[in-house]
mmCIF file of C-alpha atoms and ligand atoms in Angstrom:
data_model
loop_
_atom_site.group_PDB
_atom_site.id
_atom_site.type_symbol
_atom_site.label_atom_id
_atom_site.label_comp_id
_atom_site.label_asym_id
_atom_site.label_seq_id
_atom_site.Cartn_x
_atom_site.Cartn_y
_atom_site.Cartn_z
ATOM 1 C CA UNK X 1 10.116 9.829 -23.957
ATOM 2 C CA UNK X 2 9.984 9.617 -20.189
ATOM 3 C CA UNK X 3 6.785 7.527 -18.824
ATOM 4 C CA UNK X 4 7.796 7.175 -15.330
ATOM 5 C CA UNK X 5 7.007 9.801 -13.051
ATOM 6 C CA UNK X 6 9.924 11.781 -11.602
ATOM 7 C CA UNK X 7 10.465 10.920 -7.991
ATOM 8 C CA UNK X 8 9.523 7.659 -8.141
ATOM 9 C CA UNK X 9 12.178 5.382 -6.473
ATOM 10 C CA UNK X 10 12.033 1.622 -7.426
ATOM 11 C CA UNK X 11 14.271 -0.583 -4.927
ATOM 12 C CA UNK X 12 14.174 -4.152 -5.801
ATOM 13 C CA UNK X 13 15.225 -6.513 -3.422
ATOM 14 C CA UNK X 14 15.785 -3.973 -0.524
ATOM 15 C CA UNK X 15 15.130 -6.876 1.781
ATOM 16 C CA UNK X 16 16.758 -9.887 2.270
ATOM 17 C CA UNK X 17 14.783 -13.189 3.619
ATOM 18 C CA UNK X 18 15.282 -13.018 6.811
ATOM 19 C CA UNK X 19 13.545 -9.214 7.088
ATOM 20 C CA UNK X 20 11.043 -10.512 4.713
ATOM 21 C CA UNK X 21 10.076 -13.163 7.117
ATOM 22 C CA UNK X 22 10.362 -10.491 10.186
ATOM 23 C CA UNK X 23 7.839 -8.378 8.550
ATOM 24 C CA UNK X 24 5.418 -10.765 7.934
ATOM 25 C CA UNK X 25 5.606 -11.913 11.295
ATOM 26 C CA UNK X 26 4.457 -8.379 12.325
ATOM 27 C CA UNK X 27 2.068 -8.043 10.196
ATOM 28 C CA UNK X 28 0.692 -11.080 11.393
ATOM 29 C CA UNK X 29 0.188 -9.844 14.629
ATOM 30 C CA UNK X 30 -1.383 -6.924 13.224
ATOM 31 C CA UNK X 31 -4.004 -9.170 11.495
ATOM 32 C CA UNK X 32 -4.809 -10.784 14.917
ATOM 33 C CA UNK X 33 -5.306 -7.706 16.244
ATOM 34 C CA UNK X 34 -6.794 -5.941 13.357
ATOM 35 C CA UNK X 35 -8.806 -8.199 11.259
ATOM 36 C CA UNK X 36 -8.817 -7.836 7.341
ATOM 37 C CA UNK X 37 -12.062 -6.351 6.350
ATOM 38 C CA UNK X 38 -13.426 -6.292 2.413
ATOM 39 C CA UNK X 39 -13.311 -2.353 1.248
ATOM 40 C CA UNK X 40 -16.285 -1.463 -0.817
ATOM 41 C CA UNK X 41 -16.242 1.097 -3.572
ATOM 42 C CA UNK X 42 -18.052 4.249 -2.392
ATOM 43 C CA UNK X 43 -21.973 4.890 -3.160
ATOM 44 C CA UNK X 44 -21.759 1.323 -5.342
ATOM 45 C CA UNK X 45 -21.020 -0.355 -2.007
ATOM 46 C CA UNK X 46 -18.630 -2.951 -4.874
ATOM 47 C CA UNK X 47 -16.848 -4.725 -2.792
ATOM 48 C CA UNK X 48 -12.359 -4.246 -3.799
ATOM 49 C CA UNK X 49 -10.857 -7.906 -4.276
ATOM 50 C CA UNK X 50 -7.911 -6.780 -2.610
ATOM 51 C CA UNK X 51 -8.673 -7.411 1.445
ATOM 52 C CA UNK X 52 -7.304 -4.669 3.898
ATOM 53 C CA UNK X 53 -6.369 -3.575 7.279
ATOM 54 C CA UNK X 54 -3.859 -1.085 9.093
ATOM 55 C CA UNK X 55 -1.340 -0.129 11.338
ATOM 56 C CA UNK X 56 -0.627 3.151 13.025
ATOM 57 C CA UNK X 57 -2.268 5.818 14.628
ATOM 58 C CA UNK X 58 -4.741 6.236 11.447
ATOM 59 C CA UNK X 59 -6.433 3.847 8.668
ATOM 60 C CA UNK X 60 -7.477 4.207 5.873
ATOM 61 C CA UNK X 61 -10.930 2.568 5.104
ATOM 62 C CA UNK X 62 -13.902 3.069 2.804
ATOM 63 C CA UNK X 63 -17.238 2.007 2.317
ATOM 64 C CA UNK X 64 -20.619 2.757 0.038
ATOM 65 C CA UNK X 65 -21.939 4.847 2.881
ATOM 66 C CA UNK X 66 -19.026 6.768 4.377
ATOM 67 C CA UNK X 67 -16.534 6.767 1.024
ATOM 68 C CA UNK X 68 -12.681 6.621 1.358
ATOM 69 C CA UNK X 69 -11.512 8.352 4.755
ATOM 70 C CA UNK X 70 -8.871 8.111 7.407
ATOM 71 C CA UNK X 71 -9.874 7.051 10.439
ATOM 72 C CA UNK X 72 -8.146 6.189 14.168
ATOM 73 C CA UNK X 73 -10.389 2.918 14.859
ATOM 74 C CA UNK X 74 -10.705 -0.339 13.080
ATOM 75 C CA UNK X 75 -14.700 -0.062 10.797
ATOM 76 C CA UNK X 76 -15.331 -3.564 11.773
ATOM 77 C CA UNK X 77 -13.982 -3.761 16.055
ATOM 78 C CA UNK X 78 -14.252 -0.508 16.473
ATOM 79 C CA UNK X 79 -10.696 -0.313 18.200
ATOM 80 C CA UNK X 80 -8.057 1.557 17.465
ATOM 81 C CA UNK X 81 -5.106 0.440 15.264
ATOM 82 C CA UNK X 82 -2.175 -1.329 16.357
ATOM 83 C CA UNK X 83 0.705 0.202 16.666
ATOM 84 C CA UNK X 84 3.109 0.744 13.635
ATOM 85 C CA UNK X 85 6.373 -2.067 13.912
ATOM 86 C CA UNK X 86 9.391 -0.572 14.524
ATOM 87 C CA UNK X 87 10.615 -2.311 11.564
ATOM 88 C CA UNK X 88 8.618 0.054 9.480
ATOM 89 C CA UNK X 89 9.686 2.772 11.119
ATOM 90 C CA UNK X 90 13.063 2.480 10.762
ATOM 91 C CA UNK X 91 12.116 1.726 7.171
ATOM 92 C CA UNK X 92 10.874 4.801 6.650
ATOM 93 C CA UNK X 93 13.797 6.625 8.498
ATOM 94 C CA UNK X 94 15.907 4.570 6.022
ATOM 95 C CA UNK X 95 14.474 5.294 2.948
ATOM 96 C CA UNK X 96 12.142 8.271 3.038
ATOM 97 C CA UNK X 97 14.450 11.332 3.369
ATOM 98 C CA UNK X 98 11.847 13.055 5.498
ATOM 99 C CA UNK X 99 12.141 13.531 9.109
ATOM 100 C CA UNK X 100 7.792 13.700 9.392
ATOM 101 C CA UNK X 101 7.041 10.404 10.378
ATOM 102 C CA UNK X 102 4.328 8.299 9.184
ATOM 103 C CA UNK X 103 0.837 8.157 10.385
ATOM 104 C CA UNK X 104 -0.967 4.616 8.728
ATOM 105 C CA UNK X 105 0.555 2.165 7.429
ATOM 106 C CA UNK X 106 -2.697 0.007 5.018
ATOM 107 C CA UNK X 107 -1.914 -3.077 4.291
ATOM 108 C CA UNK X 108 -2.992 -4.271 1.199
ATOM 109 C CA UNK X 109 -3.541 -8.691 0.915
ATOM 110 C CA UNK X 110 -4.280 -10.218 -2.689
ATOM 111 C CA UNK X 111 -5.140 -13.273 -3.495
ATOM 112 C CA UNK X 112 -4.160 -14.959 -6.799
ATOM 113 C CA UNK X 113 -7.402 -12.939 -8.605
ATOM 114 C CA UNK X 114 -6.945 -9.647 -6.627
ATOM 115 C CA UNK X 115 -6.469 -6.322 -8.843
ATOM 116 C CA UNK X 116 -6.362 -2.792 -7.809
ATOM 117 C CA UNK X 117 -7.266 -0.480 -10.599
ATOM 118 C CA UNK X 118 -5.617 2.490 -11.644
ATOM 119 C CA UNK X 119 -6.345 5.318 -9.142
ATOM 120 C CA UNK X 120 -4.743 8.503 -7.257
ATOM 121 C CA UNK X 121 -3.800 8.520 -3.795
ATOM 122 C CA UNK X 122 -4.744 11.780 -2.489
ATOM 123 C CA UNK X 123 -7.393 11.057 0.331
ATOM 124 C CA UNK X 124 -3.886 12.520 2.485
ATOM 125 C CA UNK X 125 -3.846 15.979 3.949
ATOM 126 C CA UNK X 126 0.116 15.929 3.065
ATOM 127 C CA UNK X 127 0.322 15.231 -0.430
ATOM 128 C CA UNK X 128 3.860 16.123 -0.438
ATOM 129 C CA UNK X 129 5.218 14.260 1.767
ATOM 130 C CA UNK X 130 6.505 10.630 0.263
ATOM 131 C CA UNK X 131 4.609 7.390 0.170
ATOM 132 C CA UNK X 132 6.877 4.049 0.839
ATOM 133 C CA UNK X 133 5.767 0.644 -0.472
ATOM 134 C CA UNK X 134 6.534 -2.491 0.031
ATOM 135 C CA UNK X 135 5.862 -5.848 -1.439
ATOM 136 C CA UNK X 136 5.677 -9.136 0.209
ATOM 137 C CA UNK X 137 5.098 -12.863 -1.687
ATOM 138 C CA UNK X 138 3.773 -13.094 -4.869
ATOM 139 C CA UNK X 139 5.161 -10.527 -7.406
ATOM 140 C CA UNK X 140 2.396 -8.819 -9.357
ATOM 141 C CA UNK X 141 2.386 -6.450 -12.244
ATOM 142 C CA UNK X 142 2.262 -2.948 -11.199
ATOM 143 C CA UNK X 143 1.402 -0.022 -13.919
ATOM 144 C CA UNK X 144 2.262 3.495 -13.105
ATOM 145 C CA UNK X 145 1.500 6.375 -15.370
ATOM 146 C CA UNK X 146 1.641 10.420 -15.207
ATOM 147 C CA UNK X 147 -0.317 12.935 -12.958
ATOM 148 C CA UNK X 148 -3.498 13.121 -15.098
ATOM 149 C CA UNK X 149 -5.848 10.098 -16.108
ATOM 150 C CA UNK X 150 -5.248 8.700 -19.552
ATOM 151 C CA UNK X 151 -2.169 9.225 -20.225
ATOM 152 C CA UNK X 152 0.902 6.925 -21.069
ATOM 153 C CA UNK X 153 1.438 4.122 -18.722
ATOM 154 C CA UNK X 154 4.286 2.134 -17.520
ATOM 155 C CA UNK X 155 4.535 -2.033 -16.163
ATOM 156 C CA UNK X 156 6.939 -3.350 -13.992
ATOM 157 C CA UNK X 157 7.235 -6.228 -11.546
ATOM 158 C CA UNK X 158 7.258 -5.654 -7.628
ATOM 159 C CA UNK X 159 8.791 -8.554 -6.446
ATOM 160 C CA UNK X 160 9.146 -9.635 -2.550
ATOM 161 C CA UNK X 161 11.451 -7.583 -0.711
ATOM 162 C CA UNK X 162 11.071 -4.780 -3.502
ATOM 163 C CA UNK X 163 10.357 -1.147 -2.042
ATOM 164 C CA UNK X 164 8.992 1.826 -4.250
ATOM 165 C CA UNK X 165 9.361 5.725 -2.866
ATOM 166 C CA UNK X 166 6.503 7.462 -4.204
ATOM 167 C CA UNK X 167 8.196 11.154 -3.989
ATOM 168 C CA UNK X 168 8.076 14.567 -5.700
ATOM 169 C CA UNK X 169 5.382 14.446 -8.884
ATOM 170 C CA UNK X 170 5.312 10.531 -8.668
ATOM 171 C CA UNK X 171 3.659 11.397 -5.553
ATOM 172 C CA UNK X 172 -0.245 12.278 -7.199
ATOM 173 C CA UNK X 173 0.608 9.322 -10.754
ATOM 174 C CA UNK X 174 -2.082 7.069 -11.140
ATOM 175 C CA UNK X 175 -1.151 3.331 -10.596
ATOM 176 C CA UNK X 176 -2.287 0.121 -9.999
ATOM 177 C CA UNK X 177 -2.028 -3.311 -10.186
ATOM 178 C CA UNK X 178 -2.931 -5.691 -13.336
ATOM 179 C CA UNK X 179 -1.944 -9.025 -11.812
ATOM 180 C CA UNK X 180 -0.940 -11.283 -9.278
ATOM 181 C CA UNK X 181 1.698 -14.302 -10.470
ATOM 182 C CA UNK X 182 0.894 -16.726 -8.299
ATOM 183 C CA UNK X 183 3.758 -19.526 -7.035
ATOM 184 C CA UNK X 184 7.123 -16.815 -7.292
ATOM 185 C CA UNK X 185 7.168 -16.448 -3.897
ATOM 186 C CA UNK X 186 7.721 -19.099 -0.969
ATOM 187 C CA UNK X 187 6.995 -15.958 1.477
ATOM 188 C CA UNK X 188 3.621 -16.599 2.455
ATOM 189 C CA UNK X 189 3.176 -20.613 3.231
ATOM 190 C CA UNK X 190 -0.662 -20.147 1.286
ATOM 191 C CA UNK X 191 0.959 -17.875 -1.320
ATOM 192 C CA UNK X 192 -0.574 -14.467 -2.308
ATOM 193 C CA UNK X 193 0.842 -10.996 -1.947
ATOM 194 C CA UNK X 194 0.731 -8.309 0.938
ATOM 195 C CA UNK X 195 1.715 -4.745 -0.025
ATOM 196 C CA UNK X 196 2.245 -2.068 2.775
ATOM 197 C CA UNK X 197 2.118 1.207 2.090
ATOM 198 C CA UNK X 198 3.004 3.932 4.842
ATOM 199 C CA UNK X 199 2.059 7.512 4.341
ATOM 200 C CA UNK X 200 2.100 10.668 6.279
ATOM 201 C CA UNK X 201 -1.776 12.089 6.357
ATOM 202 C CA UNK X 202 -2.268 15.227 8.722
ATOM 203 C CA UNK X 203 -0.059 18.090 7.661
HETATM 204 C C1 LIG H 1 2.226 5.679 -6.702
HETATM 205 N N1 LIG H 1 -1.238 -0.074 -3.478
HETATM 206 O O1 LIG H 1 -2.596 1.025 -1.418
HETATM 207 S S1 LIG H 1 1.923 0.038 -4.081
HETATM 208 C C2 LIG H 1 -2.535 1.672 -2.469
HETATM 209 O O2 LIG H 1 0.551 -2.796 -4.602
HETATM 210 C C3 LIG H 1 -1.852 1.080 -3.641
HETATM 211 O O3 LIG H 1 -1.041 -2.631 -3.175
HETATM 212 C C4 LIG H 1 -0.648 -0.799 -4.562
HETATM 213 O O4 LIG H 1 -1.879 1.649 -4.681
HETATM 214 C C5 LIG H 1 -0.337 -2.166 -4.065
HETATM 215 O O5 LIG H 1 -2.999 2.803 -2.622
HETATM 216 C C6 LIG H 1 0.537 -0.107 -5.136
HETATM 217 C C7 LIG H 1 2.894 1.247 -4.892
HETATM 218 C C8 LIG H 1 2.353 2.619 -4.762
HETATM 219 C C9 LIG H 1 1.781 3.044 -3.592
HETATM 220 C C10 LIG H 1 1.366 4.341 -3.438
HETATM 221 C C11 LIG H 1 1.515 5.238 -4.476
HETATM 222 C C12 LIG H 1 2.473 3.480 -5.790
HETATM 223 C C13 LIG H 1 2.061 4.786 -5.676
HETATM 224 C C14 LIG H 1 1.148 6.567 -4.346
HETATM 225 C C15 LIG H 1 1.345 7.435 -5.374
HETATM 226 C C16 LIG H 1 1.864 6.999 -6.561
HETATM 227 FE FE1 LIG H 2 -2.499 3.686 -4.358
#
């Protein structure tokens, strides 16, 4: 009985070391550009565990007043984004099999006690149009299941250098992630786990 969502595209170990260690140099300029802010749930105002920030020429952000959105500036400095690495972009060129090109790239930073519960990612204009992922340090426990809530669900690890292609129907599954296994990667000197993931919003 199939459980994973056609379209999805699991890569593992797409990158090698050396592009692992590229990337996270860029993203650590984006960081020091773009601070990580804490995303709260909207109308709770709960803040996520998982700590975010962007690249691009959108973000996505949320908070109890305003809700999930995309939006061109940073919600804490008020500036825009940084720009997207080229590394991603030619990422995406790789790997997408679309010729639109992506708009924000979120990236995603959990500590060893960060989850992100099952949800839809459909706050996009384009929902057709692929999402790429792609995971960085620690591995964590991802679950993926079909297009409506409550149905059969599916675990697997993302590991560093691991890419997923969120195409077709896999495009609007619910997913998430159960855990973070802390000490499997020697990535990120304080350990932890970034996850990018690059989407096309505007249609
Ligand atoms: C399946 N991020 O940022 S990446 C998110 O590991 C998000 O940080 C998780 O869910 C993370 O929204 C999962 C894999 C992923 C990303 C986007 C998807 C799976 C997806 C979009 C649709 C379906
Ligand atoms: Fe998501």
């Amino acid at each position: 009985m199939q459980v994973l969502p056609k379209g999805l595209r699991h890569i593992p170990g797409f990158l090698d070391r050396a592009r692992q260690e590229a990337l996270v140099e860029a993203i650590r300029a984006v960081v020091a550009e773009a601070p990580l802010f804490v995303p709260e749930m909207p109308r709770t105002g709960k803040p996520m565990s998982v700590r975010m920030t962007n690249c691009g020429t959108l973000g996505w952000v949320t908070d109890k007043v305003r809700g999930y959105r995309y939006q061109a500036e940073h919600p804490v400095t008020g500036r825009p984004w940084p720009a997207m690495p080229a590394m991603l972009l030619d990422l995406w060129n790789t790997v997408s099999g679309t010729e639109k090109q992506p708009e924000a790239c979120l990236v995603n930073f959990y500590t060893e006690e960060a989850r992100m519960g099952l949800h839809q990612d459909r706050d996009e204009e384009d929902l057709e149009t692929p999402v790429l992922s792609v995971s960085l340090g620690d591995a964590c426990l991802f679950r993926v299941g079909g297009t409506a809530r409550g149905g059969r669900t599916q675990s697997f690890r993302l590991e560093s250098g691991d890419l997923v292609v969120l195409g077709g129907e896999s495009r609007l599954a619910f997913h998430g992630v159960d855990r973070i296994y802390p000490m499997t990667s020697g990535l990120l000197k304080n350990g932890g786990r970034i996850n990018l993931t690059l989407r096309r919003v505007r249609i």
